[in-house]
Amino acid sequence: LTQDYEQEARRLNLVPALQKTYAWMGVPLNAGSDTIGALSIGSRDPNTTYTNKQLNIFRAIADQTAGAIVKARLLEETERRAKQLSTLNQITQQLTSTLEHEPLMQNILDSAVQILDCEAGSLFMVDPDTEELVFTVTVGPSSADLVGTRLPKGTGIVGQAVATRAPVVENNARKSEGWWEDGDEQTGFSTEALMAIPLQVKDRVLGVIEMVNKKNGLPFTEEDKELLTAFAGQASVAVENARLYTLTDQELNARVEELSIMQRIDRELNATLETGRAMRTTLEWAMRRSSADAGIIGVIEEEGLRITSHEGYGDQLSAYNEKPLPLDLPAIEQTITSGQPKAFHLDPAKEDGLMPGARTQVVVPIRREAHVTGLILLESLKDTEADLDFLGRLSDHAAIAIANAQLYAEVEAANIAKSDFVSFVAHELKNPMTSIKGYTELMSAGAVGPVNENQKNFLQTIRSNVLRMNTLVTDLNDNAKIEVGRLRIEFRAVDIKAVIQNAVNSLDQQIKDKNQTIEVDAPEDLPHVWADQTRVEQVLVNFISNSYKYTQEGGHIIVGAEATENQWDPEGSPTVVHLWVKDNGIGMTEEDQKKIFTKFFRSDDQKARESPGTGLGLNITKNLIEMQGGRTWFESKFREGTTFHFTVPIAEE
């Protein structure tokens, strides 16, 4: 036993009981310039002696053994690295397959722990506002207690990894300068070795992966660091993609929600053509979406802002009930000049707002084409960030609705003026027409002397044209009143049988003059109807008159009525009187039937053109029936005849 071998054996602790060994031989296991171990044999037989030849053979065996061990280690390391790379590849594919934030974070940490076969691990995310490190996901004994914990910027080796933007390895963590003892105290875990790898995208650190203690007890190596750094690069891309997807999804959801809200606002705005209501609806939504404490909306006039609606001010704006709000407020002036929504932060001590103590003021212009026609002014008692883009879109939608309401109001005013004019003219025309008709009848009766046949014919022509003119004036007057909703209906219980008789009697002479016959088909016990007697009689006279005019000489007209269940209008009265006027006249073409109730419609049929008319009668008749809760329809065959039907609700007892 050489002294060198003995010293080496003792250093390697391979001869714990040399004093009992009589013969011993040991050689080192050399792999190149490195000694990776030793091979030794010994004998307790006093007669044993090892020779140099045996030593040389033993040395040769040791060299072979060292080579085999190195090869086995290389194969084992190669297989381990191949397995790690395969796992890394699989995990990378998994990371790119999900865009959900929480599952992705858990998957990243679980994968990192699996790759390096560690006892525990944590994934920290950097808060972009405070730069604090937040325990987001943890793996290991009692580590769940740390989730949500925030570490100040620069804490521990994790903070060092963020600051340097490079991997940090501490295989003796407890002696590290940046050691964070609180983690082990909270979990009861014993940390020996740590490795922190930053998650980076371009020049921004998103977070840090921290690995704790390899399960085999060995320290973290350079290869471990390179492997986890490669994994962290892929994980960073996945985290950024998930973040961008989440932001996009949130923005999309917010946009869809806004579109839904805007559709609802449009429905509310378009549900009315009243300017005041459109203004109130706009202000309500502006305050709701901006969380304002008070607000006004108004129209810009030469003297200032005419307030049409306000909320939250109480009596503070009473001074502007009769006069406009001046436009010299800085916020209003700037908004009108720019034509864009603007937000202003106010000093409550200076009382710059309309509401005492206001800290935020938002002014939104209401524009029509290139001109600012109105304003929305919102105020809050706290510092707020209003969504100016939404408020701008709201004002655009409101501007259309308000403009439509204003145009409708102008049209309504014009219609009312027209109705008033027509009513005035009708009234003025009826007086002379009554005189002409009266004097004509007196002259025909010989009140001022004998009248020859030719004179009677002339007087009859005058009377017929006066009656025609009277019908025209009456129709124009009724139509004008219907258009503006001024036609009054006086409801009461009406004897429908008497109405039928009156209508027939009023036209009886004309029907006889044309050698026509008229028949009434109605039971004696018809119930009373709930209607305006004058207007129901007007409807019936109109239908009978039409039958008389568009039925040839010798024709036959039937006026019928019956009490029946309401099968024509499910939402109307359950029981009605159904009336009809049937003739065997010229009938209508299919083309004319489509337009028969249209205002001012006159048929192109030459036979129909032989009878004069205004084209208003049937349109007025239909409106009168519907205003009294009834319904009208007809059947017609060309050159065979027509039947007009209508219903009137029965009066309750």
XYZ file of C-alpha atoms in Angstrom:
653
model
C 0.000 0.000 0.000
C 1.668 3.178 -1.148
C 1.557 6.223 1.032
C -0.181 8.277 -1.721
C -2.911 5.703 -2.128
C -3.335 5.429 1.584
C -3.739 9.175 1.923
C -6.217 9.243 -0.960
C -8.161 6.358 0.529
C -8.295 8.043 3.885
C -9.424 11.318 2.224
C -12.245 9.479 0.504
C -13.079 7.668 3.777
C -12.717 4.296 2.082
C -10.656 2.629 4.831
C -12.526 3.093 8.077
C -10.792 0.120 9.713
C -7.281 -0.007 8.252
C -5.880 -1.214 11.569
C -7.658 -4.568 11.065
C -6.628 -4.946 7.409
C -3.363 -6.818 6.669
C -3.394 -6.256 2.899
C -5.085 -3.424 1.006
C -4.959 -2.123 -2.535
C -6.728 0.979 -3.880
C -6.641 2.937 -7.136
C -8.439 6.159 -8.154
C -11.197 6.238 -10.812
C -9.772 8.827 -13.169
C -11.791 10.377 -16.000
C -9.359 12.515 -17.864
C -7.849 14.947 -15.399
C -10.670 14.495 -12.886
C -10.879 11.835 -10.193
C -14.493 10.739 -9.933
C -13.974 8.064 -7.250
C -11.785 5.177 -6.086
C -11.702 1.378 -6.343
C -10.197 -0.592 -3.425
C -9.894 -4.127 -2.095
C -8.503 -5.419 1.213
C -7.771 -8.653 3.085
C -7.733 -9.471 6.785
C -5.669 -12.611 6.147
C -2.142 -12.052 7.542
C -0.685 -14.254 4.787
C -2.101 -12.118 1.901
C 0.348 -10.030 -0.143
C -0.602 -7.864 -3.184
C 2.017 -7.533 -5.939
C 2.732 -4.701 -8.380
C 1.483 -6.881 -11.170
C -1.832 -7.236 -9.377
C -1.841 -3.497 -8.774
C -1.361 -2.776 -12.483
C -4.200 -5.142 -13.346
C -6.338 -3.450 -10.704
C -5.415 -0.060 -12.155
C -6.494 -1.193 -15.627
C -9.809 -2.427 -14.202
C -10.260 0.968 -12.489
C -9.645 2.816 -15.780
C -12.291 0.690 -17.503
C -14.667 1.227 -14.618
C -14.155 5.000 -14.709
C -14.886 5.046 -18.448
C -18.034 2.989 -17.983
C -19.260 5.280 -15.195
C -18.636 8.378 -17.304
C -20.514 6.846 -20.223
C -23.392 5.820 -17.978
C -23.552 9.294 -16.511
C -23.502 10.881 -19.956
C -26.282 8.555 -21.130
C -28.309 9.285 -18.023
C -27.773 13.037 -18.436
C -28.630 12.847 -22.144
C -31.833 10.956 -21.404
C -32.702 13.424 -18.642
C -32.075 16.406 -20.917
C -34.043 14.799 -23.741
C -36.911 14.173 -21.371
C -36.762 17.766 -20.132
C -36.692 19.144 -23.687
C -39.578 16.897 -24.697
C -41.528 18.030 -21.659
C -40.637 21.646 -22.454
C -41.911 21.220 -26.021
C -45.181 19.652 -24.862
C -45.678 22.298 -22.213
C -44.992 25.098 -24.696
C -47.719 23.705 -26.965
C -50.087 23.563 -23.990
C -49.322 27.167 -23.061
C -50.253 28.431 -26.510
C -53.540 26.512 -26.463
C -55.215 28.621 -23.763
C -55.898 32.329 -23.402
C -57.665 32.181 -20.038
C -55.563 34.052 -17.500
C -55.933 32.038 -14.276
C -55.615 28.528 -15.790
C -52.605 29.749 -17.779
C -50.813 31.051 -14.667
C -51.357 27.748 -12.846
C -50.219 25.771 -15.884
C -46.994 27.799 -16.183
C -45.968 27.203 -12.569
C -46.964 23.527 -12.536
C -44.931 23.016 -15.713
C -41.851 24.792 -14.342
C -41.934 22.673 -11.169
C -42.328 19.541 -13.298
C -39.426 20.393 -15.620
C -36.896 20.872 -12.818
C -38.555 18.390 -10.395
C -38.696 20.898 -7.538
C -40.361 20.740 -4.124
C -42.126 24.104 -4.447
C -42.488 27.180 -6.611
C -44.186 30.533 -6.949
C -45.295 32.737 -9.810
C -45.143 36.464 -9.088
C -46.761 39.118 -11.252
C -45.539 42.718 -11.254
C -48.270 45.271 -10.480
C -47.797 47.841 -13.293
C -49.051 50.694 -11.099
C -47.124 50.078 -7.835
C -44.331 47.794 -9.158
C -45.051 45.491 -6.196
C -44.555 41.739 -6.598
C -47.782 39.811 -6.099
C -47.907 36.102 -5.214
C -50.264 34.995 -8.012
C -49.882 31.197 -8.061
C -47.992 28.883 -5.685
C -47.128 25.181 -5.545
C -45.863 23.343 -2.500
C -46.682 22.630 1.159
C -48.851 25.383 2.727
C -47.956 27.722 -0.143
C -51.567 28.634 -0.818
C -51.422 30.921 2.251
C -49.120 33.228 0.300
C -51.469 33.869 -2.654
C -52.317 37.548 -2.841
C -49.390 38.612 -0.645
C -47.624 41.696 -1.951
C -43.880 42.261 -1.688
C -42.353 45.733 -1.968
C -40.350 46.487 -5.070
C -36.874 44.868 -4.948
C -37.678 42.318 -2.201
C -35.536 39.121 -2.193
C -33.983 37.398 -5.167
C -37.323 37.791 -6.961
C -36.987 41.560 -6.734
C -33.349 41.194 -7.832
C -34.465 39.237 -10.926
C -36.898 42.044 -11.810
C -34.310 44.758 -11.247
C -31.538 43.043 -13.245
C -33.927 41.458 -15.783
C -31.731 38.355 -15.555
C -31.951 34.935 -13.863
C -30.756 34.754 -10.248
C -29.575 31.506 -8.569
C -28.930 31.128 -4.819
C -28.004 27.584 -3.771
C -27.511 28.703 -0.167
C -30.597 30.883 0.116
C -30.486 31.472 3.858
C -27.085 33.168 3.612
C -28.184 35.349 0.711
C -28.305 39.093 1.317
C -31.773 39.321 -0.196
C -33.235 36.429 1.783
C -36.954 36.953 2.613
C -37.519 35.025 5.854
C -41.240 35.770 6.146
C -42.097 33.224 3.459
C -40.741 30.232 5.438
C -42.213 31.578 8.665
C -45.698 31.735 7.120
C -45.539 28.297 5.489
C -43.258 26.344 7.820
C -41.237 25.320 4.777
C -37.435 25.094 4.747
C -35.917 26.832 1.757
C -32.380 25.764 0.786
C -31.910 26.635 -2.881
C -33.700 29.250 -4.988
C -33.773 30.174 -8.643
C -35.716 33.161 -10.039
C -36.301 33.663 -13.768
C -37.992 36.884 -15.008
C -40.904 36.751 -17.472
C -40.071 39.408 -20.048
C -41.751 40.782 -23.156
C -39.474 43.179 -25.019
C -38.195 45.578 -22.332
C -41.005 44.948 -19.846
C -40.911 42.447 -16.948
C -44.341 40.863 -16.477
C -43.458 38.663 -13.521
C -41.036 36.121 -12.085
C -40.971 32.310 -11.831
C -39.331 31.187 -8.581
C -38.204 27.573 -8.049
C -37.465 26.204 -4.559
C -35.340 23.114 -3.677
C -34.772 20.341 -6.221
C -36.217 17.075 -4.925
C -32.891 15.241 -5.358
C -31.248 17.733 -2.982
C -28.729 18.867 -5.605
C -28.056 22.543 -6.288
C -29.456 24.411 -9.270
C -27.024 24.220 -12.199
C -26.251 26.391 -15.164
C -28.154 23.913 -17.321
C -31.208 24.270 -15.044
C -31.014 28.028 -15.431
C -30.763 27.838 -19.239
C -33.641 25.374 -19.452
C -35.986 27.424 -17.261
C -34.975 30.629 -19.071
C -36.023 29.052 -22.379
C -39.313 27.984 -20.813
C -39.841 31.464 -19.319
C -39.482 33.011 -22.790
C -42.355 30.898 -24.099
C -44.385 31.479 -20.943
C -43.941 35.260 -21.270
C -45.376 35.221 -24.774
C -48.350 33.142 -23.571
C -48.976 35.523 -20.640
C -48.815 38.579 -22.905
C -51.147 36.962 -25.446
C -53.614 36.142 -22.671
C -53.380 39.716 -21.386
C -53.966 41.179 -24.822
C -56.820 38.741 -25.441
C -58.398 39.667 -22.112
C -58.091 43.371 -22.908
C -59.535 42.823 -26.379
C -62.326 40.698 -24.945
C -63.060 43.307 -22.288
C -63.060 46.087 -24.871
C -65.299 44.018 -27.146
C -67.696 43.265 -24.287
C -67.688 46.930 -23.316
C -68.388 47.898 -26.929
C -71.203 45.332 -27.241
C -72.647 46.547 -23.936
C -72.440 50.144 -25.132
C -74.136 49.258 -28.425
C -76.875 47.490 -26.485
C -77.295 50.540 -24.245
C -77.253 52.849 -27.267
C -79.975 50.760 -28.933
C -82.045 51.070 -25.787
C -81.427 54.827 -25.720
C -82.412 55.074 -29.387
C -85.629 53.174 -28.685
C -86.453 55.542 -25.837
C -85.539 58.610 -27.889
C -87.465 57.458 -30.949
C -90.497 56.451 -28.888
C -91.461 60.095 -28.741
C -91.469 63.058 -31.069
C -91.788 65.463 -28.169
C -88.713 67.669 -27.875
C -88.935 68.029 -24.082
C -89.137 64.287 -23.508
C -86.203 63.608 -25.864
C -84.173 66.181 -23.889
C -85.087 64.594 -20.540
C -84.231 61.095 -21.794
C -80.828 62.288 -23.019
C -80.024 63.985 -19.700
C -81.088 60.933 -17.679
C -78.753 58.635 -19.639
C -75.874 61.123 -19.553
C -76.117 61.369 -15.744
C -76.524 57.606 -15.358
C -73.417 56.777 -17.417
C -71.246 59.521 -15.907
C -72.404 59.100 -12.265
C -72.940 62.856 -12.134
C -74.677 64.433 -9.127
C -76.422 67.106 -11.189
C -76.947 68.048 -14.806
C -78.721 70.341 -17.238
C -79.597 70.158 -20.924
C -80.702 73.044 -23.059
C -80.903 74.728 -26.432
C -78.528 77.518 -27.450
C -80.218 80.808 -28.302
C -78.801 84.249 -29.036
C -79.187 85.309 -25.396
C -77.696 82.107 -23.918
C -78.573 78.512 -23.037
C -82.319 77.963 -22.665
C -82.538 75.170 -20.053
C -85.147 72.582 -21.061
C -84.477 70.048 -18.290
C -82.297 69.746 -15.186
C -81.712 67.312 -12.305
C -79.970 67.556 -8.966
C -80.000 71.344 -8.615
C -83.280 71.797 -6.767
C -84.123 75.516 -6.695
C -80.574 76.635 -7.473
C -81.449 77.330 -11.125
C -84.735 79.139 -10.448
C -83.169 82.371 -11.704
C -82.995 80.795 -15.178
C -86.627 79.700 -15.403
C -87.515 82.782 -17.399
C -84.144 83.778 -18.828
C -81.309 81.811 -20.498
C -78.087 80.747 -18.763
C -75.202 82.987 -19.952
C -72.709 81.394 -22.322
C -69.714 83.204 -20.795
C -68.835 80.326 -18.428
C -65.298 79.164 -19.384
C -66.350 75.516 -19.745
C -69.281 76.402 -22.010
C -67.242 78.813 -24.128
C -64.439 76.279 -24.711
C -66.879 73.489 -25.585
C -68.824 75.614 -28.066
C -65.571 76.752 -29.681
C -64.112 73.235 -29.996
C -67.380 71.425 -30.685
C -66.044 68.464 -28.631
C -66.947 67.090 -25.158
C -64.652 68.449 -22.454
C -64.024 67.643 -18.784
C -62.906 70.249 -16.241
C -61.562 69.836 -12.694
C -62.894 72.597 -10.462
C -61.675 74.177 -7.250
C -64.625 73.890 -4.805
C -63.328 76.904 -2.893
C -63.698 79.144 -5.949
C -67.232 77.869 -6.677
C -66.635 77.763 -10.426
C -69.527 75.328 -10.953
C -73.262 75.851 -10.923
C -73.568 73.445 -7.978
C -71.799 74.460 -4.734
C -68.865 72.159 -3.963
C -68.630 70.743 -7.504
C -65.214 69.231 -8.240
C -65.771 67.928 -11.778
C -67.635 69.515 -14.666
C -68.298 67.894 -18.057
C -69.795 69.805 -20.987
C -71.033 67.908 -24.054
C -72.148 69.754 -27.201
C -75.284 68.726 -29.107
C -74.470 69.346 -32.749
C -76.630 69.595 -35.839
C -74.375 69.387 -38.850
C -71.497 71.794 -38.083
C -73.363 73.918 -35.557
C -73.645 73.457 -31.782
C -77.373 73.733 -31.132
C -77.474 72.595 -27.512
C -75.413 71.550 -24.491
C -75.359 68.904 -21.770
C -73.620 70.104 -18.582
C -72.838 67.539 -15.846
C -71.342 68.199 -12.397
C -70.016 65.910 -9.648
C -69.091 66.524 -6.033
C -66.079 64.223 -6.349
C -63.222 63.827 -8.814
C -64.476 61.524 -11.566
C -63.319 60.418 -14.989
C -66.273 60.603 -17.377
C -66.398 58.520 -20.557
C -66.268 61.423 -22.993
C -66.376 59.127 -26.035
C -69.667 57.601 -24.897
C -71.128 60.990 -24.015
C -70.116 62.265 -27.446
C -71.872 59.367 -29.159
C -74.900 59.862 -26.907
C -75.134 63.519 -27.914
C -74.907 62.560 -31.615
C -77.838 60.160 -31.248
C -79.737 62.674 -29.146
C -79.137 65.431 -31.702
C -80.922 63.387 -34.367
C -83.868 62.580 -32.074
C -84.138 66.191 -30.879
C -83.934 67.511 -34.450
C -86.656 65.046 -35.501
C -88.814 66.139 -32.559
C -88.298 69.797 -33.449
C -89.142 69.150 -37.104
C -92.202 67.180 -36.059
C -93.261 70.038 -33.788
C -92.885 72.424 -36.725
C -94.929 70.098 -38.954
C -97.564 69.761 -36.229
C -97.719 73.533 -35.894
C -98.100 73.822 -39.667
C -100.818 71.156 -39.644
C -102.681 72.926 -36.868
C -102.394 76.207 -38.740
C -103.671 74.494 -41.878
C -106.532 72.898 -39.935
C -107.438 76.242 -38.409
C -107.357 77.851 -41.840
C -109.480 75.098 -43.439
C -111.980 75.262 -40.558
C -112.183 79.033 -40.907
C -112.676 78.838 -44.686
C -115.235 76.029 -44.316
C -117.184 78.068 -41.820
C -117.056 81.151 -44.036
C -118.099 79.166 -47.130
C -120.998 77.398 -45.470
C -122.824 80.628 -44.691
C -123.136 81.766 -48.350
C -123.773 78.177 -49.496
C -126.659 77.918 -47.039
C -128.095 81.138 -48.429
C -127.653 80.011 -52.052
C -129.298 76.644 -51.289
C -132.170 78.308 -49.416
C -132.931 80.937 -52.051
C -132.657 78.323 -54.800
C -135.264 76.142 -53.105
C -137.543 79.177 -52.589
C -137.282 80.129 -56.240
C -137.944 76.524 -57.315
C -141.069 76.506 -55.148
C -142.332 79.688 -56.898
C -141.979 81.960 -53.883
C -141.091 84.899 -56.141
C -143.211 84.023 -59.119
C -143.806 81.255 -61.626
C -140.747 79.269 -62.809
C -140.671 77.561 -66.205
C -139.100 74.136 -66.877
C -135.771 75.478 -68.082
C -135.479 77.715 -65.035
C -136.264 74.736 -62.775
C -133.458 72.754 -64.437
C -131.017 75.630 -63.921
C -132.064 75.967 -60.284
C -131.657 72.194 -59.803
C -128.152 72.375 -61.267
C -127.317 75.205 -58.859
C -128.711 73.211 -55.919
C -126.757 70.035 -56.912
C -123.494 71.947 -57.166
C -124.098 73.674 -53.842
C -124.689 70.249 -52.233
C -121.512 68.941 -53.883
C -119.543 71.955 -52.691
C -120.957 71.531 -49.197
C -119.798 67.887 -49.171
C -116.327 68.941 -50.356
C -115.997 71.632 -47.681
C -117.254 69.260 -44.969
C -114.807 66.529 -46.060
C -111.857 68.943 -46.116
C -112.782 70.230 -42.671
C -113.128 66.712 -41.220
C -109.866 65.572 -42.820
C -107.950 68.556 -41.440
C -109.281 67.916 -37.943
C -108.468 64.186 -38.113
C -104.876 64.932 -39.197
C -104.185 67.056 -36.115
C -106.300 64.989 -33.693
C -108.914 67.699 -33.177
C -111.988 65.829 -34.345
C -114.223 65.362 -31.307
C -116.184 62.170 -30.776
C -119.131 62.424 -28.383
C -119.724 58.890 -27.065
C -123.105 57.801 -25.752
C -125.544 54.895 -26.091
C -127.015 55.127 -29.607
C -130.092 53.399 -31.097
C -128.451 51.931 -34.198
C -131.821 51.025 -35.773
C -132.800 54.720 -35.737
C -129.419 55.645 -37.242
C -129.991 53.196 -40.108
C -133.456 54.601 -40.745
C -132.215 58.218 -40.726
C -129.439 57.414 -43.183
C -131.797 55.595 -45.548
C -134.382 58.385 -45.356
C -131.796 61.087 -46.129
C -130.961 59.427 -49.461
C -134.332 57.889 -50.278
C -135.388 60.523 -52.818
C -132.064 60.377 -54.703
C -132.286 56.599 -54.866
C -135.844 56.766 -56.216
C -134.829 59.396 -58.780
C -132.330 56.861 -60.171
C -134.955 54.107 -60.225
C -132.962 52.131 -57.622
C -134.345 50.201 -54.663
C -132.994 50.024 -51.121
C -133.704 47.302 -48.558
C -132.991 47.209 -44.807
C -132.087 43.765 -43.407
C -131.858 44.213 -39.610
C -133.662 42.680 -36.620
C -135.916 44.878 -34.481
C -134.056 44.050 -31.223
C -130.644 45.427 -32.184
C -128.813 46.560 -29.024
C -127.623 50.118 -28.551
C -124.049 50.895 -29.574
C -121.443 53.034 -27.798
C -120.597 55.708 -30.349
C -121.159 59.216 -31.676
C -124.597 59.163 -33.350
C -123.776 61.919 -35.820
C -120.538 60.267 -36.921
C -122.042 56.762 -37.239
C -124.830 58.228 -39.360
C -122.179 60.058 -41.426
C -120.389 56.740 -42.038
C -123.561 54.949 -43.078
C -124.674 57.802 -45.348
C -121.253 57.773 -47.013
C -121.418 54.028 -47.747
C -125.029 54.219 -49.023
C -124.171 57.294 -51.104
C -121.239 55.432 -52.687
C -123.509 52.506 -53.544
C -126.071 54.909 -55.036
C -123.441 56.724 -57.125
C -121.617 53.637 -58.443
C -124.697 51.503 -59.121
C -126.494 51.798 -62.454
C -130.187 52.758 -62.788
C -132.504 50.004 -61.603
C -129.855 48.721 -59.162
C -130.512 47.343 -55.703
C -128.926 48.306 -52.374
C -129.114 46.332 -49.109
C -128.346 47.827 -45.691
C -127.858 45.048 -43.120
C -127.048 44.810 -39.412
C -126.626 42.128 -36.748
C -125.352 41.811 -33.186
C -122.525 39.285 -33.049
C -119.337 38.256 -31.231
C -116.301 40.277 -32.269
C -114.308 38.028 -34.588
C -112.605 40.831 -36.513
C -110.709 42.656 -33.746
C -109.558 40.394 -30.822
C -108.431 43.422 -28.795
C -111.747 45.288 -29.198
C -115.174 44.955 -27.602
C -116.239 41.271 -27.264
C -119.689 42.014 -28.752
C -120.377 44.384 -31.653
C -123.036 45.399 -34.117
C -121.886 44.398 -37.571
C -123.315 46.619 -40.364
C -122.930 46.321 -44.105
C -124.038 48.072 -47.306
C -124.245 45.827 -50.366
C -124.882 46.822 -53.985
C -124.879 45.253 -57.460
C -123.007 48.174 -58.999
C -119.871 48.513 -61.116
C -117.513 46.994 -58.528
C -113.762 47.619 -58.317
C -110.693 46.240 -60.053
C -108.068 44.466 -57.920
C -105.715 47.399 -58.458
C -108.318 49.900 -57.177
C -109.112 47.716 -54.160
C -105.530 48.179 -52.894
C -105.942 51.985 -52.821
C -109.616 52.445 -51.985
C -109.040 53.952 -48.493
C -106.114 56.143 -49.645
C -106.611 59.881 -49.266
C -107.626 61.683 -52.504
C -107.705 58.416 -54.479
C -109.844 58.463 -57.637
C -110.234 55.385 -59.823
C -109.155 55.384 -63.471
C -112.233 53.343 -64.353
C -114.302 55.422 -66.797
C -117.602 54.332 -65.238
C -116.356 55.399 -61.797
C -115.212 58.733 -63.230
C -118.798 59.494 -64.332
C -119.684 60.206 -60.669
C -117.970 63.228 -59.077
C -116.124 62.932 -55.739
C -113.285 64.317 -53.612
C -111.443 61.079 -52.890
C -111.661 61.865 -49.163
C -114.941 60.223 -48.159
C -113.779 56.624 -47.643
C -110.564 57.710 -45.909
C -112.555 59.884 -43.483
C -115.103 57.095 -43.006
C -112.380 54.558 -42.098
C -110.859 56.982 -39.567
C -114.260 57.698 -37.991
C -114.975 53.968 -37.577
C -111.583 53.283 -35.973
C -111.882 56.328 -33.683
C -115.073 54.753 -32.290
C -113.430 51.373 -31.640
C -114.642 49.639 -34.810
C -113.130 48.083 -37.904
C -113.978 48.352 -41.616
C -113.400 46.132 -44.665
C -115.018 45.329 -47.998
C -115.523 42.722 -50.737
C -115.845 43.640 -54.396
C -116.050 41.974 -57.801
C -115.490 43.999 -60.928
C -118.790 44.800 -62.661
C -120.728 42.668 -60.161
C -120.924 44.813 -57.046
C -119.363 45.797 -53.702
C -120.140 45.240 -50.023
C -118.714 47.550 -47.342
C -118.648 46.254 -43.741
C -117.976 47.970 -40.423
C -118.436 47.249 -36.714
C -119.448 49.384 -33.735
C -119.002 48.291 -30.067
C -122.196 47.509 -28.165
C -122.996 49.805 -25.227
C -122.824 48.178 -21.797
C -126.103 48.169 -19.854
